[in-house]
Coordinates of C-alpha atoms and ligand atoms in Angstrom, one line a residue:
M1476 CA 0.0 0.0 0.0
S1477 CA 1.2 3.5 -0.6
V1478 CA 0.0 6.5 1.3
E1479 CA 1.6 9.8 2.1
P1480 CA 2.2 9.5 5.9
S1481 CA 1.1 12.3 8.0
D1482 CA 1.7 12.9 11.7
D1483 CA -1.8 14.2 12.4
E1484 CA -4.0 12.5 10.0
A1485 CA -5.1 8.9 9.6
P1486 CA -5.1 7.4 6.2
A1487 CA -8.5 7.2 4.7
L1488 CA -8.6 3.5 4.6
I1489 CA -11.6 1.7 6.0
Q1490 CA -15.1 2.3 7.2
P1491 CA -15.4 1.8 10.9
E1492 CA -18.2 -0.5 11.8
D1493 CA -19.2 -2.6 14.8
K1494 CA -16.0 -3.7 16.4
A1495 CA -15.7 -7.3 17.4
K1496 CA -14.5 -7.7 20.9
V1497 CA -12.1 -10.6 20.8
A1498 CA -9.5 -11.0 23.4
M1499 CA -6.8 -13.6 23.2
E1500 CA -4.1 -14.1 25.6
V1501 CA -0.9 -14.6 23.7
S1502 CA 1.7 -16.5 25.6
E1503 CA 4.9 -16.9 23.7
E1504 CA 8.4 -17.8 24.6
V1505 CA 11.1 -15.5 23.2
P1506 CA 14.6 -16.6 23.8
Q1507 CA 17.5 -14.5 24.8
L1508 CA 19.3 -13.2 21.8
Q1509 CA 22.9 -12.7 21.1
S1510 CA 24.0 -9.7 19.1
V1511 CA 27.2 -8.4 17.6
N1512 CA 26.7 -5.3 19.6
D1513 CA 27.1 -7.1 22.9
D1514 CA 30.8 -6.9 22.8
D1515 CA 31.4 -6.2 26.4
A1516 CA 30.4 -9.7 27.6
V1517 CA 30.3 -13.0 25.7
P1518 CA 26.7 -14.0 26.4
D1519 CA 25.6 -17.2 27.8
L1520 CA 25.9 -19.8 25.1
V1521 CA 22.5 -21.3 25.6
A1522 CA 19.3 -19.5 26.7
A1523 CA 17.3 -21.3 29.3
P1524 CA 13.7 -21.7 28.2
S1525 CA 12.5 -20.8 31.7
D1526 CA 14.0 -17.3 31.4
K1527 CA 11.7 -16.4 28.6
P1528 CA 9.1 -13.7 29.0
T1529 CA 5.5 -14.4 28.2
S1530 CA 2.4 -12.5 27.1
K1531 CA 3.9 -10.8 24.1
V1532 CA 2.1 -9.8 20.9
P1533 CA 3.3 -11.5 17.8
I1534 CA 4.3 -9.4 14.8
T1535 CA 4.4 -10.6 11.2
I1536 CA 6.3 -8.5 8.7
V1537 CA 4.7 -8.5 5.3
T1538 CA 7.1 -7.5 2.6
G1539 CA 7.2 -7.7 -1.2
Y1540 CA 8.3 -5.8 -4.2
L1541 CA 6.2 -2.9 -5.5
G1542 CA 2.9 -4.2 -6.8
A1543 CA 3.3 -7.8 -5.7
G1544 CA 0.0 -7.9 -3.9
K1545 CA 0.7 -6.8 -0.3
T1546 CA -2.4 -4.5 -0.1
T1547 CA -4.5 -7.2 -1.6
L1548 CA -3.3 -9.7 1.0
L1549 CA -3.9 -7.4 3.9
N1550 CA -7.3 -6.6 2.6
Y1551 CA -8.0 -10.3 2.5
I1552 CA -6.8 -10.8 6.0
L1553 CA -8.7 -7.9 7.4
T1554 CA -12.0 -8.9 5.9
E1555 CA -11.7 -12.6 6.9
Q1556 CA -13.3 -13.7 10.2
H1557 CA -10.2 -15.1 11.9
G1558 CA -11.2 -14.2 15.5
K1559 CA -8.2 -12.1 16.1
K1560 CA -7.9 -8.4 16.8
I1561 CA -5.2 -7.4 14.4
A1562 CA -3.3 -4.1 14.3
V1563 CA -2.1 -3.4 10.8
I1564 CA 0.8 -0.9 10.6
L1565 CA 1.8 0.5 7.3
N1566 CA 5.4 1.6 7.1
E1567 CA 4.9 3.9 4.2
F1568 CA 6.5 6.4 2.0
G1569 CA 5.7 7.7 -1.4
D1570 CA 3.5 10.3 -3.0
S1571 CA 0.4 8.5 -4.0
I1572 CA -2.8 7.6 -2.1
D1573 CA -4.3 6.0 -5.1
I1574 CA -3.4 2.5 -4.1
E1575 CA -5.3 2.9 -0.9
K1576 CA -8.5 3.3 -2.9
Q1577 CA -8.1 -0.3 -4.0
L1578 CA -9.0 -1.4 -0.5
T1579 CA -12.4 -2.8 -0.8
V1580 CA -13.7 -1.4 2.4
S1581 CA -12.2 2.1 2.1
D1582 CA -14.1 5.2 3.1
A1583 CA -12.9 8.4 1.6
N1584 CA -14.6 10.4 4.3
A1585 CA -12.9 8.7 7.2
T1586 CA -9.9 11.0 7.2
D1587 CA -11.8 14.1 7.8
A1588 CA -14.0 12.7 10.5
R1589 CA -11.2 11.2 12.5
P1590 CA -7.9 12.9 13.1
V1591 CA -6.5 9.8 14.9
D1592 CA -3.7 7.4 14.1
F1593 CA -5.8 4.3 13.9
V1594 CA -8.7 3.5 11.8
P1595 CA -10.9 0.7 13.2
L1596 CA -12.1 -2.0 10.9
A1597 CA -15.2 -4.0 10.6
N1598 CA -13.8 -7.2 12.2
G1599 CA -12.2 -5.6 15.2
C1600 CA -8.9 -4.8 13.5
I1601 CA -7.3 -1.4 13.3
C1602 CA -5.0 0.2 10.8
C1603 CA -2.5 3.0 10.9
S1604 CA 0.4 4.4 9.0
V1605 CA 3.8 5.2 10.5
K1606 CA 7.0 6.6 9.1
D1607 CA 9.2 5.3 11.8
V1608 CA 9.2 1.6 12.0
G1609 CA 11.1 1.5 15.3
V1610 CA 9.9 -0.7 18.1
A1611 CA 9.3 2.4 20.3
A1612 CA 7.1 4.0 17.7
I1613 CA 5.0 0.9 17.3
E1614 CA 4.7 0.3 21.1
N1615 CA 3.6 3.9 21.5
L1616 CA 0.9 3.4 18.9
M1617 CA -0.2 0.2 20.6
E1618 CA -0.5 1.9 23.9
Q1619 CA -2.7 4.6 22.4
S1620 CA -5.0 2.1 20.9
G1621 CA -5.5 -0.7 23.4
N1622 CA -4.7 -4.3 23.4
F1623 CA -4.3 -6.4 20.3
D1624 CA -3.7 -10.0 19.6
Y1625 CA -1.6 -9.6 16.6
I1626 CA 0.4 -7.0 14.6
L1627 CA 0.9 -7.0 10.8
L1628 CA 3.6 -4.7 9.6
E1629 CA 3.5 -4.0 5.9
T1630 CA 6.8 -2.6 4.8
T1631 CA 7.4 -0.5 1.7
G1632 CA 8.1 -2.3 -1.5
L1633 CA 11.7 -1.4 -1.3
A1634 CA 12.4 -2.5 2.3
D1635 CA 15.1 -4.9 3.2
P1636 CA 13.4 -7.1 5.9
G1637 CA 16.9 -8.1 7.2
N1638 CA 17.1 -4.5 8.6
I1639 CA 13.6 -4.5 10.1
A1640 CA 13.5 -8.0 11.6
P1641 CA 16.3 -7.6 14.1
L1642 CA 14.4 -4.6 15.6
F1643 CA 11.8 -6.9 16.9
W1644 CA 13.9 -9.9 17.5
L1645 CA 16.6 -8.1 19.5
D1646 CA 14.2 -6.0 21.4
D1647 CA 13.7 -8.7 24.0
G1648 CA 16.2 -6.9 26.2
L1649 CA 14.4 -3.6 25.9
G1650 CA 11.2 -4.8 27.7
S1651 CA 9.2 -4.9 24.5
S1652 CA 5.7 -6.3 24.5
I1653 CA 6.1 -7.5 20.9
F1654 CA 7.9 -10.5 19.4
L1655 CA 8.8 -11.4 15.8
D1656 CA 6.6 -14.2 14.6
G1657 CA 7.7 -14.4 11.0
I1658 CA 8.4 -12.7 7.7
V1659 CA 6.0 -13.1 4.8
T1660 CA 7.2 -12.1 1.4
L1661 CA 5.0 -11.7 -1.6
V1662 CA 6.4 -12.0 -5.1
D1663 CA 4.8 -11.2 -8.4
A1664 CA 5.0 -14.4 -10.5
K1665 CA 5.0 -12.5 -13.7
N1666 CA 7.9 -10.1 -12.8
V1667 CA 10.0 -11.7 -10.1
L1668 CA 12.5 -13.3 -12.4
K1669 CA 13.1 -10.0 -14.1
S1670 CA 13.5 -8.3 -10.7
L1671 CA 16.0 -11.0 -9.6
D1672 CA 18.0 -10.5 -12.8
E1673 CA 18.2 -6.7 -12.5
G1674 CA 21.5 -6.9 -10.7
F1675 CA 23.1 -8.7 -13.6
G1676 CA 21.1 -7.9 -16.6
D1677 CA 22.4 -8.0 -20.2
E1678 CA 22.0 -4.2 -20.6
Q1679 CA 24.4 -3.5 -17.7
K1680 CA 28.1 -3.1 -18.0
E1681 CA 30.2 -6.0 -16.6
D1682 CA 31.6 -3.8 -13.7
E1683 CA 28.1 -2.7 -12.8
K1684 CA 26.9 -6.3 -12.3
H1685 CA 29.3 -7.0 -9.5
D1686 CA 30.7 -5.4 -6.4
H1687 CA 33.8 -6.7 -4.6
H1688 CA 31.5 -9.3 -3.0
G1689 CA 30.4 -10.8 -6.3
P1690 CA 27.1 -10.4 -8.2
L1691 CA 24.8 -7.6 -6.9
L1692 CA 21.9 -8.4 -4.7
T1693 CA 18.5 -6.9 -5.7
T1694 CA 15.8 -6.0 -3.3
A1695 CA 13.9 -9.1 -4.6
H1696 CA 16.8 -11.2 -3.4
L1697 CA 16.8 -9.7 0.1
Q1698 CA 13.1 -10.0 0.5
I1699 CA 13.2 -13.7 -0.6
S1700 CA 16.3 -14.7 1.4
H1701 CA 14.9 -13.4 4.7
A1702 CA 11.4 -14.8 4.3
D1703 CA 9.8 -17.5 6.4
V1704 CA 6.9 -17.8 4.0
I1705 CA 6.9 -16.8 0.3
L1706 CA 3.7 -16.2 -1.5
I1707 CA 4.1 -16.4 -5.3
N1708 CA 1.2 -14.2 -6.2
K1709 CA -0.4 -13.4 -9.6
A1710 CA -0.2 -17.1 -10.5
D1711 CA -3.1 -16.4 -13.0
L1712 CA -0.7 -14.3 -15.1
V1713 CA 1.8 -17.0 -15.9
S1714 CA 1.7 -20.5 -17.5
A1715 CA 2.3 -23.7 -15.4
E1716 CA 5.8 -23.9 -16.8
E1717 CA 6.6 -20.3 -16.0
L1718 CA 5.3 -20.9 -12.5
D1719 CA 7.5 -23.9 -12.0
K1720 CA 10.5 -21.9 -13.1
V1721 CA 9.7 -19.2 -10.6
V1722 CA 9.1 -21.7 -7.8
N1723 CA 12.5 -23.5 -8.5
R1724 CA 14.4 -20.2 -8.6
I1725 CA 12.9 -19.0 -5.4
R1726 CA 13.4 -22.4 -3.7
S1727 CA 17.1 -22.2 -4.8
I1728 CA 17.5 -18.9 -3.0
N1729 CA 15.6 -19.8 0.1
G1730 CA 15.4 -23.5 0.9
L1731 CA 13.9 -22.9 4.3
A1732 CA 10.7 -20.9 3.6
K1733 CA 7.2 -22.3 3.1
I1734 CA 6.2 -21.5 -0.5
E1735 CA 2.6 -21.1 -1.7
T1736 CA 1.3 -19.9 -5.0
T1737 CA -1.7 -17.6 -4.9
T1738 CA -4.0 -15.6 -7.1
R1739 CA -5.2 -12.3 -5.6
S1740 CA -3.2 -13.1 -2.5
Q1741 CA -5.9 -15.7 -1.5
V1742 CA -3.9 -18.0 0.8
S1743 CA -5.0 -21.5 1.7
Q1744 CA -4.9 -20.7 5.4
L1745 CA -4.1 -17.8 7.7
E1746 CA -3.0 -19.8 10.8
G1747 CA 0.5 -21.2 10.4
L1748 CA 1.0 -19.5 7.1
L1749 CA 0.6 -15.8 7.8
L1750 CA -0.3 -15.7 11.5
D1751 CA 1.3 -17.7 14.3
L1752 CA 4.1 -19.0 12.2
H1753 CA 6.5 -19.3 15.2
A1754 CA 9.3 -19.0 12.7
Y1755 CA 11.8 -18.0 15.3
D1756 CA 10.9 -20.6 17.9
A1757 CA 12.5 -24.0 18.2
V1758 CA 14.0 -25.6 15.1
S1759 CA 12.7 -29.0 14.2
D1760 CA 14.3 -31.5 12.0
K1761 CA 11.4 -31.2 9.6
D1762 CA 12.1 -27.4 9.3
L1763 CA 15.5 -28.3 8.0
Q1764 CA 14.6 -31.1 5.7
F1765 CA 13.3 -28.9 2.9
A1766 CA 16.6 -27.0 2.7
S1767 CA 18.5 -30.1 1.5
K1768 CA 16.3 -30.6 -1.5
G1769 CA 16.7 -27.3 -3.4
H1770 CA 18.6 -26.7 -6.6
S1771 CA 21.0 -24.3 -5.1
H1772 CA 22.8 -23.4 -8.3
L1773 CA 19.9 -21.7 -10.0
D1774 CA 20.5 -18.2 -8.7
P1775 CA 24.0 -16.6 -9.2
S1776 CA 24.0 -14.6 -6.1
I1777 CA 22.1 -16.2 -3.2
S1778 CA 21.7 -19.8 -2.3
T1779 CA 20.7 -22.1 0.6
T1780 CA 23.2 -24.6 1.8
T1781 CA 23.0 -27.3 4.4
I1782 CA 26.2 -28.3 6.3
H1783 CA 25.9 -31.9 7.6
F1784 CA 28.2 -32.9 10.4
P1785 CA 28.3 -35.4 13.3
A1786 CA 26.6 -34.7 16.6
I1787 CA 29.0 -32.9 19.0
S1788 CA 30.1 -33.6 22.5
E1789 CA 29.4 -31.3 25.5
S1790 CA 33.0 -30.2 25.3
Q1791 CA 32.6 -29.0 21.7
V1792 CA 29.7 -26.7 22.4
A1793 CA 32.0 -23.7 23.1
Q1794 CA 33.9 -24.3 19.8
F1795 CA 30.6 -24.5 17.9
D1796 CA 29.6 -21.2 19.4
E1797 CA 32.9 -19.7 18.5
Y1798 CA 32.3 -20.9 14.9
L1799 CA 28.9 -19.1 14.9
R1800 CA 30.3 -15.9 16.3
T1801 CA 33.1 -15.9 13.8
I1802 CA 31.0 -16.4 10.7
L1803 CA 28.2 -14.1 11.9
W1804 CA 29.9 -11.3 13.7
E1805 CA 33.3 -11.2 12.0
E1806 CA 32.0 -12.5 8.6
Q1807 CA 35.1 -14.8 8.5
L1808 CA 35.7 -18.5 8.6
P1809 CA 37.8 -19.6 11.6
G1810 CA 41.1 -21.3 10.8
S1811 CA 43.3 -20.7 7.7
F1812 CA 41.0 -21.6 4.9
A1813 CA 40.8 -19.9 1.5
Y1814 CA 37.4 -18.6 0.7
D1815 CA 35.6 -15.7 -1.0
P1816 CA 33.7 -13.1 0.9
F1817 CA 30.3 -14.1 2.1
E1818 CA 27.1 -12.6 3.6
I1819 CA 24.7 -14.7 5.7
H1820 CA 21.1 -13.6 5.8
R1821 CA 19.4 -16.4 7.6
L1822 CA 20.6 -19.4 9.6
K1823 CA 18.9 -22.3 11.3
G1824 CA 20.4 -25.3 12.8
R1825 CA 19.9 -28.4 15.0
V1826 CA 22.9 -29.8 16.6
P1827 CA 22.5 -33.0 18.8
V1828 CA 24.9 -33.1 21.8
H1829 CA 25.9 -36.5 23.0
G1830 CA 24.5 -37.1 26.4
G1831 CA 22.6 -33.8 26.4
K1832 CA 19.9 -31.8 24.8
P1833 CA 20.2 -30.7 21.1
L1834 CA 21.2 -27.1 20.4
L1835 CA 18.7 -25.2 18.3
I1836 CA 20.1 -22.2 16.4
Q1837 CA 18.3 -19.3 14.8
G1838 CA 20.1 -16.5 13.1
V1839 CA 19.2 -13.3 11.1
R1840 CA 22.1 -11.4 9.6
N1841 CA 24.7 -11.1 12.4
M1842 CA 22.3 -11.9 15.2
Y1843 CA 21.7 -15.4 16.5
E1844 CA 20.3 -17.3 19.4
T1845 CA 20.9 -20.8 20.7
T1846 CA 18.3 -22.7 22.7
E1847 CA 18.1 -26.2 24.0
G1848 CA 15.6 -28.6 22.4
K1849 CA 14.0 -31.6 23.9
Q1850 CA 16.2 -34.6 24.3
N1851 CA 15.4 -37.5 22.0
D1852 CA 15.1 -41.0 23.2
G1853 CA 17.9 -42.4 21.0
D1854 CA 21.3 -40.8 20.4
E1855 CA 21.0 -38.6 17.3
E1856 CA 24.0 -38.8 15.1
E1857 CA 23.6 -36.0 12.6
A1858 CA 23.8 -32.3 13.0
K1859 CA 22.5 -29.8 10.4
L1860 CA 23.3 -26.1 9.9
V1861 CA 21.4 -24.4 7.1
L1862 CA 22.7 -21.1 5.8
I1863 CA 21.0 -18.7 3.4
G1864 CA 23.1 -16.0 1.8
K1865 CA 25.8 -15.0 -0.6
G1866 CA 28.8 -17.3 -1.0
V1867 CA 27.5 -19.8 1.6
G1868 CA 27.9 -22.8 -0.7
Q1869 CA 31.7 -22.8 -0.4
P1870 CA 33.2 -26.1 0.9
A1871 CA 35.4 -24.1 3.3
F1872 CA 32.3 -23.5 5.5
R1873 CA 32.2 -27.2 6.5
E1874 CA 35.9 -27.7 6.5
S1875 CA 36.4 -24.8 8.9
L1876 CA 33.6 -26.1 11.2
I1877 CA 35.0 -29.6 11.3
A1878 CA 38.5 -28.2 12.0
I1879 CA 37.4 -26.0 14.9
L1880 CA 35.4 -28.9 16.4
Q1881 CA 38.3 -31.3 16.1
A1882 CA 40.6 -28.8 17.8
S1883 CA 38.7 -29.0 21.1
Ligands
GTP1140 N1 -3.9 -10.5 -12.2 C1 -3.7 -10.3 -10.9 N2 -3.7 -9.1 -10.3 C2 -3.4 -9.0 -9.0 C3 -3.2 -10.1 -8.2 N3 -3.0 -9.7 -6.9 C4 -3.1 -8.4 -7.0 N4 -3.3 -7.9 -8.2 C5 -3.4 -6.5 -8.7 O1 -2.1 -6.0 -8.7 C6 -2.1 -4.6 -8.3 C7 -1.1 -4.4 -7.2 O2 -1.5 -5.1 -6.0 P1 -1.3 -4.5 -4.6 O3 -2.0 -5.4 -3.6 O4 -1.7 -3.1 -4.5 O5 0.2 -4.6 -4.5 P2 1.2 -4.0 -3.4 O6 2.3 -5.0 -3.1 O7 0.5 -3.5 -2.1 O8 1.7 -2.7 -4.1 P3 2.7 -1.5 -3.5 O9 1.9 -0.9 -2.3 O10 2.7 -0.5 -4.7 O11 4.0 -2.0 -3.2 C8 -3.5 -4.3 -8.0 O12 -4.1 -3.7 -9.1 C9 -4.2 -5.6 -7.7 O13 -5.5 -5.6 -7.9 C10 -3.3 -11.4 -8.8 O14 -3.1 -12.5 -8.2 N5 -3.5 -11.4 -10.2

């Protein structure tokens, strides 16, 4: 959606009607995070589940390139009867309110009548527009408007979700009442391949197609690589073969995300696909299985790779954590291995520890968190670390990991 943001005026979005009064206690566990900024102290290696705060409101970030169908999706969610009281926050810029008029329940008179930030919607949801996407700004708005079960944040078409996600993920330490539930990216089936190829199109000069880190990343790459769910929308505008090609290319970039093809953003389900994804909760083996199946060579700049290695011992946990810190915080591989520069956007892992509980790892850019999973009955033998990013397919990633583990 595009609307000129205004400090004292609500966007003319939607006709307020009878508000449903739905209250749902959200009880969620958000683990302690480790950040590159915490240089003073090396944080605890593993967050104890019992330390986790509860009663936080989940936030789903909805992203997608210009015209991919974000407004259409939000419109769909807001008019469905899902029994949740959702606050929709538009992080907008731009000079056109035209797109807002596409909202099926819009009311052109609402702006004049109500100089407030939020516009109440028919099914108990509210809508507002903010320039500042910071956690404080959102919490402030939430305080003004009462309690909500859920927040949907629609970013601008040009946003890099990798910059926004850590605001909500890292915010645990700031006493936030919000937690990141997932990132949903919409892509336009008709145009996405062109968007992905913009960084290295035929019309560009050779030196414009690369920086010193290799092929350029486009906004489309960033939005796909950070996604937990990818909706390939406008399926009606392409043939079955074209759609297959799009799915394969996207799967090769992000082997972890759930992918669904849609027309007019009509998703098969809201729960588990858009709402209550729990994408930053515990990592299950099933979550990682997908990643091993992609054709990771299809995109020249970003890929998903899975490092398989043997379960570790208790005494190797510290080395494993050092490996994570080195690749994520220093953007280097430990040891003396030859490799090209790399950039990690997303990381998930499950590492069984002999005689202990498996380590579950989640990472976004240079932030990561490690929690303990439930101990399996048998002794699990294989560990998996899935990386999404630029240059992550280099064999040195595994070699370096094995070397650091063996040194302990
Ligand atoms: N043919 C077709 N058109 C669609 C589909 N989904 C959305 N549209 C149309 O595509 C246009 C853009 O959709 P929006 O939902 O406004 O896209 P957006 O991502 O919010 O756009 P921005 O706010 O500009 O970034 C609108 O005219 C929609 O009606 C679809 O599945 N098929």
